[in-house]
Amino acid sequence: TATNLYGGQKCEFPGNTFGTIGIGGTYKGKDAILIAGHCVKKDAVYVYNSANKIIGTVILRKYDLWKPGDYAIVQLTSSFKSTNKIWPTTPNAGIISIAGATPNLPVGTAIRKYGVSTGYSYGTVEDMVINAPYPDGEVYSLVSAIMTTGSSNPAVLEGDSGGPVCRVIGGKFMITGTVSGRDKETVG
């Protein structure tokens, strides 16, 4: 039987780098997960789990310097199954089901994020358009979701990329995006 994958779990890439799974679903009728595009260097690269097993292959990647967008879609092998759930955000919490999506949140909206390096954080959308700096250049027009409070400082570290960013509406978690980068070293 296939192993379920959840948003918030660690994924690894060639070159000894790692990131966080954003969310699962289907793409062109096949199980797939969403990760950060800047974590993988080219299409058709394998993605691994923490046990060094191939979980899938990158089939679509959007990460162009000086242009908007930072995501990759990974088609899963038959050994793994995507879910619309997020791994527990705290040790005593249960697995979180995603009820839907809410893109383009206004400034001031409360959000929550999960990444494998810093864990769970929450805060507000600080700006709607920001350039995210990377060692090889910048990606334009990313929504800035600065975590102003929460359990980690800094709010985002290497390895958090791709992790789910959610909004809670009426007690239901709605996916709004994924972690991409940071432009500040600390929060607060």
mmCIF file of C-alpha atoms in Angstrom:
data_model
loop_
_atom_site.group_PDB
_atom_site.id
_atom_site.type_symbol
_atom_site.label_atom_id
_atom_site.label_comp_id
_atom_site.label_asym_id
_atom_site.label_seq_id
_atom_site.Cartn_x
_atom_site.Cartn_y
_atom_site.Cartn_z
ATOM 1 C CA THR A 1 0.000 0.000 0.000
ATOM 2 C CA ALA A 2 1.103 3.563 -0.694
ATOM 3 C CA THR A 3 2.520 5.837 2.030
ATOM 4 C CA ASN A 4 0.614 9.099 2.560
ATOM 5 C CA LEU A 5 2.515 12.375 2.174
ATOM 6 C CA TYR A 6 1.457 15.511 4.049
ATOM 7 C CA GLY A 7 2.108 19.219 3.791
ATOM 8 C CA GLY A 8 4.813 20.170 6.280
ATOM 9 C CA GLN A 9 6.858 16.986 5.831
ATOM 10 C CA LYS A 10 10.505 17.095 4.793
ATOM 11 C CA CYS A 11 11.548 16.381 1.213
ATOM 12 C CA GLU A 12 15.108 16.131 -0.076
ATOM 13 C CA PHE A 13 16.768 16.976 -3.398
ATOM 14 C CA PRO A 14 19.983 16.112 -5.219
ATOM 15 C CA GLY A 15 22.857 18.236 -3.967
ATOM 16 C CA ASN A 16 22.168 17.528 -0.286
ATOM 17 C CA THR A 17 19.435 20.172 0.043
ATOM 18 C CA PHE A 18 15.982 19.881 1.540
ATOM 19 C CA GLY A 19 12.649 21.639 1.755
ATOM 20 C CA THR A 20 9.093 21.237 2.977
ATOM 21 C CA ILE A 21 6.114 19.718 1.162
ATOM 22 C CA GLY A 22 3.398 22.352 0.632
ATOM 23 C CA ILE A 23 0.259 20.371 -0.122
ATOM 24 C CA GLY A 24 -0.839 17.340 -2.093
ATOM 25 C CA GLY A 25 -3.474 16.756 -4.738
ATOM 26 C CA THR A 26 -3.596 15.575 -8.326
ATOM 27 C CA TYR A 27 -2.089 16.963 -11.503
ATOM 28 C CA LYS A 28 -3.353 15.638 -14.834
ATOM 29 C CA GLY A 29 -5.081 12.810 -12.981
ATOM 30 C CA LYS A 30 -2.009 11.615 -11.045
ATOM 31 C CA ASP A 31 -1.026 12.067 -7.411
ATOM 32 C CA ALA A 32 1.293 15.044 -6.957
ATOM 33 C CA ILE A 33 2.698 17.430 -4.356
ATOM 34 C CA LEU A 34 3.595 21.108 -4.494
ATOM 35 C CA ILE A 35 7.094 22.234 -3.401
ATOM 36 C CA ALA A 36 9.214 25.384 -3.833
ATOM 37 C CA GLY A 37 10.605 25.771 -7.355
ATOM 38 C CA HIS A 38 13.904 27.269 -6.193
ATOM 39 C CA CYS A 39 14.719 24.051 -4.290
ATOM 40 C CA VAL A 40 15.166 22.049 -7.495
ATOM 41 C CA LYS A 41 17.558 23.110 -10.214
ATOM 42 C CA LYS A 42 15.870 21.589 -13.283
ATOM 43 C CA ASP A 43 12.903 19.536 -14.476
ATOM 44 C CA ALA A 44 12.959 15.739 -14.338
ATOM 45 C CA VAL A 45 14.863 15.667 -11.052
ATOM 46 C CA TYR A 46 13.951 13.141 -8.384
ATOM 47 C CA VAL A 47 12.605 14.168 -4.988
ATOM 48 C CA TYR A 48 13.261 11.967 -1.946
ATOM 49 C CA ASN A 49 11.801 11.468 1.515
ATOM 50 C CA SER A 50 13.852 11.447 4.735
ATOM 51 C CA ALA A 51 14.496 7.700 4.299
ATOM 52 C CA ASN A 52 16.202 8.422 0.934
ATOM 53 C CA LYS A 53 13.401 6.815 -1.087
ATOM 54 C CA ILE A 54 12.324 8.441 -4.357
ATOM 55 C CA ILE A 55 8.875 9.925 -3.814
ATOM 56 C CA GLY A 56 8.508 11.394 -7.295
ATOM 57 C CA THR A 57 9.796 13.407 -10.233
ATOM 58 C CA VAL A 58 9.509 17.147 -10.868
ATOM 59 C CA ILE A 59 7.231 17.512 -13.901
ATOM 60 C CA LEU A 60 6.592 21.271 -13.802
ATOM 61 C CA ARG A 61 8.785 23.998 -12.345
ATOM 62 C CA LYS A 62 8.229 27.768 -12.108
ATOM 63 C CA TYR A 63 11.232 29.660 -10.821
ATOM 64 C CA ASP A 64 12.622 32.368 -13.048
ATOM 65 C CA LEU A 65 14.769 35.118 -11.646
ATOM 66 C CA TRP A 66 13.260 38.571 -12.033
ATOM 67 C CA LYS A 67 9.785 37.073 -12.742
ATOM 68 C CA PRO A 68 6.868 36.097 -10.466
ATOM 69 C CA GLY A 69 6.430 32.531 -9.223
ATOM 70 C CA ASP A 70 8.282 29.932 -7.178
ATOM 71 C CA TYR A 71 6.784 26.426 -7.259
ATOM 72 C CA ALA A 72 7.300 22.938 -8.616
ATOM 73 C CA ILE A 73 4.868 20.057 -9.080
ATOM 74 C CA VAL A 74 6.177 16.601 -8.235
ATOM 75 C CA GLN A 75 4.399 13.584 -9.726
ATOM 76 C CA LEU A 76 4.530 10.802 -7.132
ATOM 77 C CA THR A 77 5.638 7.205 -7.625
ATOM 78 C CA SER A 78 3.073 4.478 -6.941
ATOM 79 C CA SER A 79 4.659 3.959 -3.490
ATOM 80 C CA PHE A 80 3.371 7.351 -2.274
ATOM 81 C CA LYS A 81 -0.036 9.037 -2.135
ATOM 82 C CA SER A 82 -0.818 12.743 -1.910
ATOM 83 C CA THR A 83 -3.194 14.166 0.695
ATOM 84 C CA ASN A 84 -4.869 17.509 1.311
ATOM 85 C CA LYS A 85 -3.611 17.417 4.874
ATOM 86 C CA ILE A 86 -0.838 19.091 6.887
ATOM 87 C CA TRP A 87 1.387 17.216 9.305
ATOM 88 C CA PRO A 88 0.692 18.134 12.971
ATOM 89 C CA THR A 89 1.866 21.646 13.741
ATOM 90 C CA THR A 90 2.615 20.897 17.384
ATOM 91 C CA PRO A 91 3.510 17.639 19.142
ATOM 92 C CA ASN A 92 0.003 17.175 20.608
ATOM 93 C CA ALA A 93 -1.949 18.351 17.561
ATOM 94 C CA GLY A 94 -3.648 16.097 15.069
ATOM 95 C CA ILE A 95 -3.231 16.073 11.306
ATOM 96 C CA ILE A 96 -4.900 19.163 9.781
ATOM 97 C CA SER A 97 -7.262 18.820 6.817
ATOM 98 C CA ILE A 98 -7.243 21.591 4.218
ATOM 99 C CA ALA A 99 -10.816 22.603 3.371
ATOM 100 C CA GLY A 100 -10.036 24.770 0.334
ATOM 101 C CA ALA A 101 -7.936 27.652 -0.942
ATOM 102 C CA THR A 102 -7.944 31.435 -0.436
ATOM 103 C CA PRO A 103 -5.413 33.221 -2.671
ATOM 104 C CA ASN A 104 -4.602 36.946 -2.723
ATOM 105 C CA LEU A 105 -5.093 37.787 0.936
ATOM 106 C CA PRO A 106 -5.259 41.474 1.868
ATOM 107 C CA VAL A 107 -2.613 43.133 4.034
ATOM 108 C CA GLY A 108 -3.303 42.497 7.713
ATOM 109 C CA THR A 109 -4.813 39.014 7.221
ATOM 110 C CA ALA A 110 -3.804 36.508 9.911
ATOM 111 C CA ILE A 111 -1.881 33.531 8.509
ATOM 112 C CA ARG A 112 -0.077 30.400 9.725
ATOM 113 C CA LYS A 113 2.897 28.567 8.228
ATOM 114 C CA TYR A 114 4.752 25.320 8.790
ATOM 115 C CA GLY A 115 8.324 24.512 7.781
ATOM 116 C CA VAL A 116 10.628 21.644 8.727
ATOM 117 C CA SER A 117 13.381 23.967 10.023
ATOM 118 C CA THR A 118 11.402 26.433 12.150
ATOM 119 C CA GLY A 119 8.160 24.560 12.718
ATOM 120 C CA TYR A 120 4.895 26.392 13.219
ATOM 121 C CA SER A 121 4.635 30.189 13.098
ATOM 122 C CA TYR A 122 1.801 32.645 12.745
ATOM 123 C CA GLY A 123 1.530 36.291 11.884
ATOM 124 C CA THR A 124 -0.005 38.636 9.334
ATOM 125 C CA VAL A 125 0.388 39.503 5.672
ATOM 126 C CA GLU A 126 2.618 42.570 5.713
ATOM 127 C CA ASP A 127 2.762 43.397 2.003
ATOM 128 C CA MET A 128 1.222 42.030 -1.171
ATOM 129 C CA VAL A 129 4.207 42.358 -3.509
ATOM 130 C CA ILE A 130 7.818 41.863 -2.538
ATOM 131 C CA ASN A 131 11.037 40.718 -4.178
ATOM 132 C CA ALA A 132 12.518 37.639 -2.507
ATOM 133 C CA PRO A 133 16.324 37.623 -2.528
ATOM 134 C CA TYR A 134 18.186 34.409 -3.410
ATOM 135 C CA PRO A 135 21.935 33.856 -3.847
ATOM 136 C CA ASP A 136 21.601 33.875 -7.648
ATOM 137 C CA GLY A 137 19.154 36.810 -7.909
ATOM 138 C CA GLU A 138 15.623 37.817 -6.956
ATOM 139 C CA VAL A 139 12.140 36.539 -7.725
ATOM 140 C CA TYR A 140 9.637 39.361 -8.193
ATOM 141 C CA SER A 141 6.074 39.793 -6.988
ATOM 142 C CA LEU A 142 5.856 37.290 -4.165
ATOM 143 C CA VAL A 143 3.308 37.904 -1.432
ATOM 144 C CA SER A 144 5.126 38.865 1.743
ATOM 145 C CA ALA A 145 3.787 36.942 4.702
ATOM 146 C CA ILE A 146 6.030 38.191 7.476
ATOM 147 C CA MET A 147 5.541 36.176 10.649
ATOM 148 C CA THR A 148 5.352 38.832 13.337
ATOM 149 C CA THR A 149 4.675 36.448 16.234
ATOM 150 C CA GLY A 150 4.896 32.749 16.879
ATOM 151 C CA SER A 151 7.176 29.991 18.008
ATOM 152 C CA SER A 152 10.234 30.646 15.839
ATOM 153 C CA ASN A 153 12.681 33.488 15.386
ATOM 154 C CA PRO A 154 13.608 33.878 12.620
ATOM 155 C CA ALA A 155 10.246 32.857 11.206
ATOM 156 C CA VAL A 156 11.741 31.271 8.064
ATOM 157 C CA LEU A 157 15.002 29.372 7.607
ATOM 158 C CA GLU A 158 16.559 27.281 4.857
ATOM 159 C CA GLY A 159 14.495 24.103 4.553
ATOM 160 C CA ASP A 160 11.144 25.799 5.245
ATOM 161 C CA SER A 161 10.749 26.568 1.532
ATOM 162 C CA GLY A 162 7.673 24.975 0.007
ATOM 163 C CA GLY A 163 5.904 24.631 3.355
ATOM 164 C CA PRO A 164 2.182 25.402 3.584
ATOM 165 C CA VAL A 165 0.885 28.881 4.403
ATOM 166 C CA CYS A 166 -2.746 28.847 5.581
ATOM 167 C CA ARG A 167 -5.561 31.039 6.760
ATOM 168 C CA VAL A 168 -8.153 29.797 9.251
ATOM 169 C CA ILE A 169 -11.758 30.730 8.430
ATOM 170 C CA GLY A 170 -14.516 29.529 10.740
ATOM 171 C CA GLY A 171 -12.180 26.933 12.238
ATOM 172 C CA LYS A 172 -11.256 25.511 8.816
ATOM 173 C CA PHE A 173 -7.740 25.657 7.368
ATOM 174 C CA MET A 174 -7.533 27.138 3.873
ATOM 175 C CA ILE A 175 -4.276 26.949 1.888
ATOM 176 C CA THR A 176 -3.154 30.334 0.598
ATOM 177 C CA GLY A 177 0.382 29.659 -0.582
ATOM 178 C CA THR A 178 3.772 28.221 0.228
ATOM 179 C CA VAL A 179 6.916 29.504 1.921
ATOM 180 C CA SER A 180 9.375 30.914 -0.627
ATOM 181 C CA GLY A 181 11.995 33.107 1.026
ATOM 182 C CA ARG A 182 12.651 35.863 3.491
ATOM 183 C CA ASP A 183 13.767 39.441 3.345
ATOM 184 C CA LYS A 184 14.351 39.945 7.092
ATOM 185 C CA GLU A 185 16.649 38.061 9.454
ATOM 186 C CA THR A 186 14.387 38.264 12.512
ATOM 187 C CA VAL A 187 10.741 38.828 13.321
ATOM 188 C CA GLY A 188 9.129 41.398 15.582
#
